[in-house]
Short mmCIF file of C-alpha atoms in Angstrom, two decimals:
data_model
loop_
_atom_site.label_atom_id
_atom_site.label_comp_id
_atom_site.label_asym_id
_atom_site.label_seq_id
_atom_site.Cartn_x
_atom_site.Cartn_y
_atom_site.Cartn_z
CA MET A 143 100.74 -42.61 19.78
CA ILE A 144 102.75 -39.58 21.13
CA TRP A 145 101.74 -35.83 20.71
CA GLY A 146 104.14 -32.94 20.71
CA ILE A 147 103.30 -29.27 21.58
CA VAL A 148 104.62 -26.44 19.81
CA ARG A 149 103.97 -22.91 20.71
CA ARG A 150 104.05 -19.79 18.25
CA LYS A 151 102.67 -16.37 18.04
CA ILE A 152 99.52 -15.84 16.17
CA THR A 153 100.08 -13.78 12.84
CA SER A 154 97.05 -14.70 10.90
CA ALA A 155 94.47 -11.96 10.74
CA GLN A 156 91.83 -14.44 10.70
CA VAL A 157 92.30 -15.62 14.48
CA ILE A 158 92.77 -12.00 15.83
CA GLY A 159 89.83 -10.49 17.16
CA GLN A 160 87.61 -13.63 16.93
CA SER A 161 85.84 -15.34 19.82
CA VAL A 162 84.99 -18.85 19.83
CA SER A 163 84.52 -19.71 16.00
CA LYS A 164 85.93 -22.46 13.61
CA ILE A 165 88.73 -21.68 11.36
CA GLY A 166 89.32 -24.34 8.99
CA PRO A 167 88.74 -28.00 9.27
CA ARG A 168 90.99 -28.39 12.44
CA CYS A 169 91.45 -25.14 13.84
CA HIS A 170 89.41 -23.53 16.50
CA ALA A 171 89.75 -19.80 18.05
CA THR A 172 89.09 -20.05 21.88
CA ALA A 173 89.07 -16.24 22.39
CA GLN A 174 90.96 -13.21 21.30
CA LYS A 175 94.60 -13.61 19.99
CA GLU A 176 94.43 -17.52 20.55
CA ALA A 177 93.81 -20.50 18.54
CA ILE A 178 94.44 -24.25 18.88
CA LEU A 179 95.26 -26.30 15.89
CA THR A 180 94.96 -29.76 15.75
CA CYS A 181 96.02 -32.46 13.12
CA ARG A 182 93.90 -35.19 11.47
CA GLY A 183 92.65 -37.96 14.06
CA PHE A 184 92.26 -35.61 16.99
CA GLN A 185 88.79 -34.00 17.71
CA ARG A 186 88.72 -33.77 21.38
CA VAL A 187 90.38 -31.14 23.25
CA GLN A 188 89.77 -29.24 26.32
CA ARG A 189 91.70 -26.39 27.72
CA SER A 190 91.66 -25.19 31.23
CA SER A 191 93.88 -23.37 33.53
CA TYR A 192 95.53 -26.67 34.24
CA HIS A 193 96.09 -27.68 30.62
CA ILE A 194 93.81 -30.87 30.82
CA LEU A 195 93.63 -32.65 27.46
CA SER A 196 90.17 -34.23 27.63
CA GLY A 197 86.44 -33.91 26.91
CA ASN A 198 84.89 -32.53 23.85
CA TYR A 199 84.94 -28.64 23.71
CA VAL A 200 87.54 -25.93 23.95
CA CYS A 201 87.83 -23.64 26.99
CA SER A 202 90.55 -21.03 27.95
CA THR A 203 91.46 -17.62 28.95
CA PRO A 204 92.74 -14.98 26.57
CA ARG A 205 96.47 -15.58 25.73
CA SER A 206 98.49 -14.65 22.64
CA GLU A 207 99.89 -18.17 21.81
CA VAL A 208 98.80 -20.98 19.47
CA ILE A 209 99.06 -24.61 20.49
CA GLU A 210 99.50 -27.08 17.70
CA LEU A 211 98.79 -30.81 18.38
CA ILE A 212 100.80 -33.13 16.17
CA GLN A 213 99.90 -36.97 16.14
CA LYS A 214 103.10 -39.17 16.93
CA GLY A 215 101.86 -42.41 18.26
CA SER A 216 99.22 -43.99 20.76
CA PHE A 217 100.26 -41.90 23.78
CA ILE A 218 99.10 -38.44 24.63
CA GLY A 219 101.65 -36.40 26.68
CA SER A 220 101.60 -32.52 27.23
CA ARG A 221 103.67 -30.40 29.24
CA SER A 222 102.30 -26.77 29.97
CA ARG A 223 102.93 -23.84 32.24
CA LEU A 224 100.37 -22.09 34.50
CA PHE A 225 99.61 -18.45 33.33
CA SER A 226 96.87 -16.03 33.25
CA SER A 227 98.03 -12.89 31.26
CA ASP A 228 98.44 -12.13 27.59
CA SER A 229 102.17 -11.86 27.82
CA GLY A 230 102.37 -15.22 30.04
CA ASP A 231 104.01 -13.44 32.82
CA LEU A 232 101.45 -13.68 35.55
CA VAL A 233 100.78 -16.96 37.73
CA ASP A 234 98.05 -17.53 40.17
CA ALA A 235 99.04 -18.78 43.66
CA VAL A 236 95.86 -21.08 44.99
CA VAL A 237 95.03 -22.75 47.98
CA PRO A 238 96.15 -26.52 47.82
CA PHE A 239 94.15 -29.69 48.43
CA MET A 240 94.01 -29.80 52.38
CA GLY A 241 92.45 -33.40 52.86
CA GLU A 242 89.32 -35.19 52.37
CA SER A 243 87.67 -34.16 55.62
CA ILE A 244 88.53 -30.59 55.32
CA THR A 245 86.64 -28.43 52.81
CA ASP A 246 88.00 -24.78 53.90
CA GLY A 247 90.34 -23.23 55.95
CA THR A 248 91.29 -19.72 57.53
CA LEU A 249 94.04 -17.60 55.83
CA ALA A 250 96.04 -17.05 58.99
CA LYS A 251 98.77 -14.97 57.51
CA PHE A 252 100.76 -13.96 54.39
CA LEU A 253 104.69 -14.78 54.75
CA LYS A 254 105.42 -12.55 51.51
CA GLN A 255 104.24 -9.13 50.74
CA PRO A 256 103.78 -7.34 47.42
CA GLY A 257 107.23 -6.63 45.94
CA ASP A 258 109.05 -9.56 47.69
CA ARG A 259 110.98 -12.01 45.55
CA VAL A 260 109.85 -15.62 45.85
CA GLU A 261 111.25 -18.90 44.62
CA ILE A 262 109.29 -21.93 43.36
CA ASP A 263 107.74 -23.89 46.06
CA GLU A 264 108.64 -21.34 48.56
CA PRO A 265 105.72 -20.64 51.30
CA ILE A 266 103.89 -17.44 50.78
CA ALA A 267 100.92 -17.94 52.97
CA GLN A 268 99.70 -20.18 55.86
CA ILE A 269 96.31 -21.59 55.93
CA GLU A 270 94.93 -22.61 59.36
CA THR A 271 92.50 -25.64 59.48
CA ASP A 272 90.66 -27.62 62.21
CA LYS A 273 93.66 -29.91 62.62
CA VAL A 274 96.90 -28.40 61.01
CA THR A 275 98.50 -25.63 59.33
CA ILE A 276 99.05 -25.78 55.78
CA ASP A 277 101.46 -23.75 53.54
CA VAL A 278 100.61 -22.38 50.28
CA ALA A 279 103.49 -22.48 48.01
CA SER A 280 104.62 -20.40 45.22
CA PRO A 281 104.21 -22.24 41.61
CA GLN A 282 106.70 -20.26 39.95
CA ALA A 283 109.63 -18.20 41.02
CA GLY A 284 109.03 -14.43 40.49
CA VAL A 285 107.95 -11.32 42.36
CA ILE A 286 104.52 -11.05 44.52
CA GLN A 287 102.53 -8.53 42.44
CA LYS A 288 99.39 -8.33 44.62
CA LEU A 289 97.54 -10.22 47.14
CA ILE A 290 93.91 -11.12 46.35
CA ALA A 291 92.61 -12.57 49.58
CA LYS A 292 92.94 -11.00 53.05
CA GLU A 293 94.14 -12.45 56.36
CA GLY A 294 91.27 -13.95 58.38
CA GLU A 295 89.13 -15.00 55.42
CA THR A 296 87.85 -18.30 54.79
CA VAL A 297 89.35 -19.98 51.81
CA GLU A 298 88.56 -23.18 49.99
CA PRO A 299 90.81 -25.36 47.92
CA GLY A 300 91.53 -23.91 44.46
CA ALA A 301 90.84 -20.32 45.55
CA LYS A 302 93.27 -17.62 44.51
CA ILE A 303 95.10 -15.73 47.20
CA ALA A 304 97.84 -13.97 45.22
CA VAL A 305 99.43 -13.05 41.66
CA ILE A 306 103.00 -13.55 41.10
CA SER A 307 104.91 -11.94 38.27
CA LYS A 308 107.51 -14.13 36.92
CA SER A 309 109.58 -11.33 35.55
CA GLY A 310 108.84 -8.61 38.19
CA GLU A 311 107.18 -6.16 35.85
CA GLY A 312 104.75 -3.86 37.18
CA VAL A 313 105.49 -4.56 40.77
CA ALA A 314 107.88 -1.75 41.27
CA GLN A 315 105.52 0.79 40.29
CA ALA A 316 102.81 -0.77 42.30
CA ALA A 317 104.59 -1.01 45.42
CA PRO A 318 105.14 3.13 45.97
CA ALA A 319 101.71 3.47 45.10
CA GLU A 320 100.55 1.23 47.71
CA LYS A 321 102.82 2.75 50.23
CA ALA A 322 101.54 6.43 49.49
CA ALA A 323 97.86 5.26 49.70
CA ALA A 324 98.93 3.56 53.16
CA GLN A 325 100.17 6.87 54.65
CA PRO A 326 97.40 9.34 56.06
CA PRO A 327 97.47 12.63 54.26
CA PRO A 328 99.01 15.54 55.83
CA ALA A 329 95.85 17.51 55.33
CA GLU A 330 94.02 16.00 58.07
CA GLU A 331 95.98 18.08 60.51
CA LYS A 332 94.25 21.26 59.48
CA PRO A 333 90.68 20.37 60.47
CA SER A 334 91.98 19.70 64.01
CA VAL A 335 93.34 23.37 64.18
CA GLU A 336 90.30 24.56 62.84
CA LYS A 337 88.02 22.66 65.37
CA GLN A 338 90.06 24.15 68.19
CA THR A 339 89.25 27.76 67.46
CA PRO A 340 85.39 27.32 67.71
CA GLU A 341 85.91 25.58 71.04
CA SER A 342 87.94 28.56 72.38
CA GLU A 343 85.50 31.04 70.89
CA ALA A 344 82.72 29.23 72.51
CA ALA A 345 84.35 29.18 76.02
CA PRO A 346 83.60 32.70 76.95
CA ALA A 347 79.69 31.87 76.01
CA VAL A 348 79.75 29.09 78.34
CA LYS A 349 81.37 31.01 81.28
CA ASP A 350 78.66 33.76 80.84
CA LYS A 351 76.07 31.27 81.32
CA THR A 352 77.47 29.44 84.52
CA PRO A 353 76.80 32.30 87.02
CA SER A 354 73.03 32.28 85.89
CA GLU A 355 72.44 28.64 86.85
CA PRO A 356 73.45 28.27 90.67
CA PRO A 357 70.64 26.04 91.73
CA PRO A 358 71.62 22.82 89.86
CA THR A 359 75.15 23.09 91.38
CA ALA A 360 73.65 23.53 94.80
CA LYS A 361 71.47 20.11 94.26
CA LYS A 362 74.50 17.96 93.14
CA PRO A 363 75.75 16.76 96.71
CA THR A 364 72.13 15.90 97.87
CA SER A 365 71.03 12.52 96.46
CA PRO A 366 72.73 9.81 94.56
CA SER A 367 75.93 9.46 96.18
CA LYS A 368 75.35 6.14 97.91
CA PRO A 369 74.20 4.28 94.77
CA MET A 370 77.37 5.53 93.03
CA ALA A 371 79.55 4.44 95.74
CA SER A 372 78.10 0.78 95.83
CA GLU A 373 78.55 0.27 92.04
CA PRO A 374 81.39 -1.92 90.99
CA GLN A 375 84.66 -0.33 89.59
CA LEU A 376 85.19 -2.12 86.29
CA PRO A 377 88.81 -2.02 84.63
CA PRO A 378 89.30 0.36 81.77
CA LYS A 379 88.61 -1.28 78.14
CA ASP A 380 92.04 0.09 76.92
CA ARG A 381 93.80 -2.66 79.34
CA GLU A 382 91.91 -5.59 77.32
CA ARG A 383 92.56 -7.33 74.19
CA ARG A 384 90.20 -9.15 72.22
CA VAL A 385 91.84 -11.89 69.91
CA PRO A 386 89.75 -14.33 67.69
CA MET A 387 89.96 -17.99 68.36
CA THR A 388 92.21 -19.91 65.86
CA ARG A 389 90.42 -22.89 64.14
CA LEU A 390 92.50 -25.42 65.78
CA ARG A 391 91.53 -23.96 69.34
CA LYS A 392 87.81 -23.84 68.35
CA ARG A 393 88.03 -27.67 67.14
CA VAL A 394 89.79 -28.49 70.43
CA ALA A 395 87.06 -26.65 72.57
CA THR A 396 84.26 -28.47 70.49
CA ARG A 397 85.59 -31.78 70.74
CA LEU A 398 86.23 -31.57 74.58
CA LYS A 399 82.97 -30.10 75.35
CA ASP A 400 81.33 -32.99 73.03
CA SER A 401 83.31 -35.47 75.17
CA GLN A 402 81.96 -34.00 78.35
CA ASN A 403 78.36 -33.93 77.13
CA THR A 404 78.51 -37.61 75.41
CA PHE A 405 80.52 -39.62 77.76
CA ALA A 406 79.90 -40.59 81.40
CA LEU A 407 83.23 -39.73 82.64
CA LEU A 408 84.56 -41.26 85.65
CA THR A 409 88.45 -41.20 86.75
CA THR A 410 90.27 -43.78 88.91
CA PHE A 411 93.81 -42.94 90.49
CA ASN A 412 96.86 -45.03 91.35
CA GLU A 413 100.52 -44.15 92.26
CA VAL A 414 103.67 -45.75 90.77
CA ASP A 415 107.11 -46.45 92.07
CA MET A 416 109.42 -45.31 89.35
CA THR A 417 112.52 -46.57 91.10
CA ASN A 418 113.17 -49.70 88.75
CA LEU A 419 112.12 -47.92 85.42
CA MET A 420 114.23 -45.27 86.19
CA LYS A 421 117.14 -47.46 87.01
CA LEU A 422 116.70 -49.40 83.75
CA ARG A 423 116.89 -46.09 81.97
CA SER A 424 120.00 -45.06 83.83
CA ASP A 425 121.89 -48.38 83.27
CA TYR A 426 121.30 -48.56 79.67
CA LYS A 427 120.59 -45.31 78.10
CA ASP A 428 124.26 -44.95 76.68
CA ALA A 429 124.14 -48.39 75.02
CA PHE A 430 120.59 -47.75 73.83
CA LEU A 431 121.47 -44.29 72.21
CA GLU A 432 124.57 -45.94 70.57
CA LYS A 433 122.73 -48.76 68.96
CA HIS A 434 119.44 -47.10 68.17
CA GLY A 435 120.62 -43.60 67.49
CA VAL A 436 117.60 -42.10 69.85
CA LYS A 437 117.45 -41.74 73.62
CA LEU A 438 115.65 -43.99 76.04
CA GLY A 439 112.88 -42.23 77.72
CA LEU A 440 110.23 -43.06 80.27
CA MET A 441 107.39 -42.64 77.64
CA SER A 442 108.31 -45.79 75.89
CA GLY A 443 107.70 -47.69 79.17
CA PHE A 444 104.36 -46.43 79.60
CA VAL A 445 103.49 -47.08 76.07
CA LYS A 446 104.64 -50.72 76.34
CA ALA A 447 102.64 -50.90 79.69
CA ALA A 448 99.44 -49.56 78.28
CA VAL A 449 99.68 -51.92 75.31
CA SER A 450 99.92 -54.87 77.88
CA ALA A 451 97.10 -53.29 80.00
CA LEU A 452 94.84 -53.13 76.85
CA GLN A 453 95.47 -56.69 75.94
CA HIS A 454 94.62 -57.80 79.28
CA GLN A 455 91.34 -55.42 79.27
CA PRO A 456 90.11 -55.21 75.74
CA VAL A 457 87.12 -53.41 76.70
CA VAL A 458 89.26 -50.36 77.39
CA ASN A 459 90.34 -50.45 73.66
CA ALA A 460 86.78 -50.79 72.45
CA VAL A 461 84.23 -48.02 71.63
CA ILE A 462 80.32 -47.62 71.66
CA ASP A 463 78.91 -47.22 68.14
CA GLY A 464 75.19 -46.69 68.35
CA ASP A 465 73.70 -49.87 69.96
CA ASP A 466 76.98 -51.90 69.17
CA ILE A 467 80.26 -52.21 70.81
CA ILE A 468 83.43 -52.25 68.46
CA TYR A 469 86.26 -54.32 69.81
CA ARG A 470 89.62 -53.51 68.05
CA ASP A 471 92.12 -56.03 67.41
CA TYR A 472 94.97 -53.52 66.88
CA ILE A 473 96.20 -50.82 69.39
CA ASP A 474 97.19 -47.27 68.12
CA ILE A 475 98.37 -45.24 70.92
CA SER A 476 97.75 -41.36 70.62
CA PHE A 477 100.07 -39.23 72.89
CA ALA A 478 99.19 -35.47 73.60
CA VAL A 479 101.59 -32.96 72.44
CA GLY A 480 101.37 -29.33 73.68
CA THR A 481 102.55 -26.79 70.93
CA LYS A 482 102.53 -22.98 70.67
CA LYS A 483 99.48 -23.21 68.30
CA GLY A 484 97.48 -25.73 70.31
CA LEU A 485 97.12 -29.30 71.47
CA VAL A 486 97.86 -32.11 68.88
CA VAL A 487 97.64 -35.73 69.36
CA PRO A 488 99.90 -37.94 67.02
CA VAL A 489 99.31 -41.62 66.68
CA ILE A 490 101.73 -44.45 67.07
CA ARG A 491 100.14 -46.91 64.56
CA ASN A 492 100.20 -50.63 65.58
CA SER A 493 102.27 -50.06 68.81
CA GLU A 494 101.61 -53.81 69.79
CA ARG A 495 104.22 -54.84 67.38
CA MET A 496 106.74 -52.39 68.40
CA ASN A 497 109.77 -52.70 70.62
CA PHE A 498 111.18 -49.87 72.76
CA ALA A 499 113.32 -48.66 70.18
CA GLU A 500 110.85 -48.14 67.51
CA ILE A 501 108.32 -46.56 69.96
CA GLU A 502 111.07 -44.00 71.01
CA LYS A 503 111.87 -43.15 67.39
CA GLU A 504 107.99 -42.73 66.35
CA ILE A 505 107.58 -40.59 69.42
CA SER A 506 110.54 -38.39 68.55
CA THR A 507 109.77 -38.08 64.75
CA LEU A 508 106.03 -37.20 65.50
CA ALA A 509 106.63 -34.68 68.35
CA LYS A 510 109.20 -32.83 66.24
CA LYS A 511 106.52 -32.58 63.21
CA ALA A 512 103.96 -31.39 65.57
CA ASN A 513 106.05 -28.69 67.23
CA ASP A 514 107.33 -27.28 63.73
CA GLY A 515 104.00 -27.54 62.28
CA SER A 516 104.61 -30.13 59.55
CA ILE A 517 102.51 -32.92 60.94
CA SER A 518 99.95 -34.24 58.36
CA ILE A 519 96.40 -35.13 59.33
CA ASP A 520 96.71 -38.73 58.46
CA GLU A 521 99.38 -38.93 61.29
CA MET A 522 96.80 -37.68 63.71
CA ALA A 523 93.68 -39.38 62.47
CA GLY A 524 92.37 -42.40 64.50
CA GLY A 525 93.88 -43.71 67.61
CA THR A 526 92.17 -46.27 70.07
CA PHE A 527 93.75 -45.09 73.11
CA THR A 528 95.49 -41.84 74.61
CA ILE A 529 98.43 -41.09 76.80
CA SER A 530 98.84 -37.44 78.33
CA ASN A 531 101.92 -36.65 80.02
CA GLY A 532 101.21 -33.72 82.13
CA GLY A 533 104.25 -34.26 84.45
CA VAL A 534 106.48 -32.62 81.81
CA TYR A 535 105.07 -29.40 82.78
CA GLY A 536 105.01 -30.05 86.70
CA SER A 537 101.52 -31.30 87.24
CA LEU A 538 101.10 -33.39 90.25
CA LEU A 539 97.57 -34.70 89.81
CA SER A 540 94.77 -34.08 87.25
CA THR A 541 91.63 -35.78 85.48
CA PRO A 542 92.25 -35.81 81.83
CA ILE A 543 89.30 -35.65 79.43
CA ILE A 544 88.55 -38.55 76.82
CA ASN A 545 89.65 -37.91 73.25
CA PRO A 546 86.57 -38.97 71.12
CA PRO A 547 85.88 -41.56 69.77
CA GLN A 548 88.03 -43.30 72.26
CA SER A 549 86.81 -44.60 75.32
CA ALA A 550 89.65 -43.88 77.85
CA ILE A 551 92.71 -41.69 78.39
CA LEU A 552 95.80 -42.22 80.72
CA GLY A 553 97.32 -39.33 82.49
CA MET A 554 100.95 -39.25 83.64
CA HIS A 555 102.06 -36.86 86.29
CA SER A 556 105.44 -35.32 87.81
CA ILE A 557 107.78 -37.65 89.53
CA VAL A 558 108.25 -36.39 93.31
CA ASN A 559 110.17 -38.09 95.96
CA ARG A 560 108.01 -39.12 98.71
CA PRO A 561 108.50 -41.20 101.89
CA MET A 562 107.05 -44.73 101.52
CA VAL A 563 107.08 -47.79 103.61
CA VAL A 564 109.30 -50.43 101.83
CA GLY A 565 109.85 -53.66 103.85
CA GLY A 566 108.74 -52.06 107.12
CA ASN A 567 111.16 -49.28 106.65
CA VAL A 568 110.28 -45.64 105.52
CA VAL A 569 112.55 -44.81 102.69
CA PRO A 570 112.32 -41.98 99.90
CA ARG A 571 111.01 -43.15 96.71
CA PRO A 572 110.49 -41.39 93.35
CA MET A 573 106.64 -41.60 92.93
CA MET A 574 104.09 -40.75 90.22
CA TYR A 575 100.40 -40.50 90.43
CA ILE A 576 98.67 -41.93 87.47
CA ALA A 577 95.07 -41.47 86.47
CA LEU A 578 92.44 -43.19 84.20
CA THR A 579 89.57 -41.38 82.96
CA TYR A 580 87.12 -43.78 81.13
CA ASP A 581 83.49 -43.93 79.78
CA HIS A 582 81.51 -45.53 82.55
CA ARG A 583 78.71 -46.34 79.86
CA LEU A 584 81.10 -49.17 78.42
CA ILE A 585 83.89 -49.53 81.15
CA ASP A 586 83.01 -50.83 84.61
CA GLY A 587 85.00 -49.69 87.66
CA ARG A 588 86.43 -53.32 88.19
CA GLU A 589 87.96 -53.29 84.60
CA ALA A 590 89.30 -49.70 85.02
CA VAL A 591 90.85 -50.58 88.33
CA PHE A 592 92.66 -53.75 86.95
CA PHE A 593 93.94 -51.71 83.79
CA LEU A 594 95.63 -49.20 86.11
CA ARG A 595 96.77 -51.72 88.34
CA ARG A 596 98.49 -53.57 85.35
CA ILE A 597 100.21 -50.27 84.38
CA LYS A 598 101.64 -49.94 87.91
CA ASP A 599 102.82 -53.53 88.02
CA ILE A 600 104.67 -53.30 84.46
CA VAL A 601 106.26 -49.83 85.46
CA GLU A 602 107.31 -51.08 88.81
CA ASP A 603 108.80 -54.31 87.57
CA PRO A 604 109.70 -54.09 83.67
CA ARG A 605 110.86 -57.71 83.80
CA ARG A 606 107.17 -58.82 83.55
CA LEU A 607 107.22 -57.71 79.89
CA LEU A 608 110.14 -59.99 79.19
CA LEU A 609 108.44 -62.95 80.93
CA ASP A 610 104.77 -61.99 79.92
CA ILE A 611 103.57 -62.30 83.34
#
């Protein structure tokens, strides 16, 4: 069965002025100036702000329209618009669903102000969560009438943050009133003038009293000069700024501190001769770009090396869960990306099944999303091993911290030409220090060293990947 929806103005005096009551065998008034008419065979209607037709009662907000449901077949279909005023002109902008693991967020900032024109699905505000920043889109085209929430407030999914007028009525009058209220009244300057006159009048009285009190002035240079000289000179408060931490920064701080408190962190180091990998990149970068449409970088070589090392040392890909050890038969490589808003860690899924081109494409796509703030929570969830490349910022050596609930992290660093002994001769070589931080509760030093040595062997001689040796 098919249902059609017809809207029309209420003219019957039986409906206006009544609140929830029954009008006729199939007519119910939900509030003033509104009724719902149903035909024979339809007895279960529910009205809400989202116009969901189900249930066994009628619930709505005041509107000046009638909805008539006419039975057409065995299928129920409806089309409705969201509005919350008698004229149907105002629309509420609400916080969207932010993910199963996220229950609330912080209203970071409004992108639009009262009086601004917005189009449908245009972002009007940004919600900052523990992991990502989410845009609140306008449900309708119109003009921002007023802002309900304030920046910095904690909001939940479904909370109203703004009201949008589709026609723009009532906004032009409200904007000048708000501006006038925001401007400080000029009458505030008068009290300052009035305050100056009593001070000037009181000045002669002070001068009259000072000659009669010479003993206190004579005692000043006697005692506490030495303690005052030894006190530290603190910088003035007007040269400091106090800024609240973002939710992303709070989350990063909490996770890293939990990692430090939970894991038995230990780091082992090695150095890699980058000559062969850099030569491979230099020889085939043009052909690689022409065929695959993406540049050949060094990161894909380290991802492939990490996959090989994890396959040779599966305990590094495992994790402790209570009294058990969980071994994973898949390899999801996380890679750290530093953005303006904080550190995010996208995940390359099933990297053991990917070739160089697929890895480079995935890295490029995820890094771009991370930098422009469009990366989703699903694209950062999970991960079995992390690679952090501090060398892009010039880091020579570091001890990375494990990203929970993983058990190890590989740190890459800058490439520096250093004198090395090759075949009995001292020659310059592009060298990189690499570091592996691991959970010593699960991974012994032997496995950690073998893992890092496998990374070194693959990077120094990429032909090993082809021959699987």
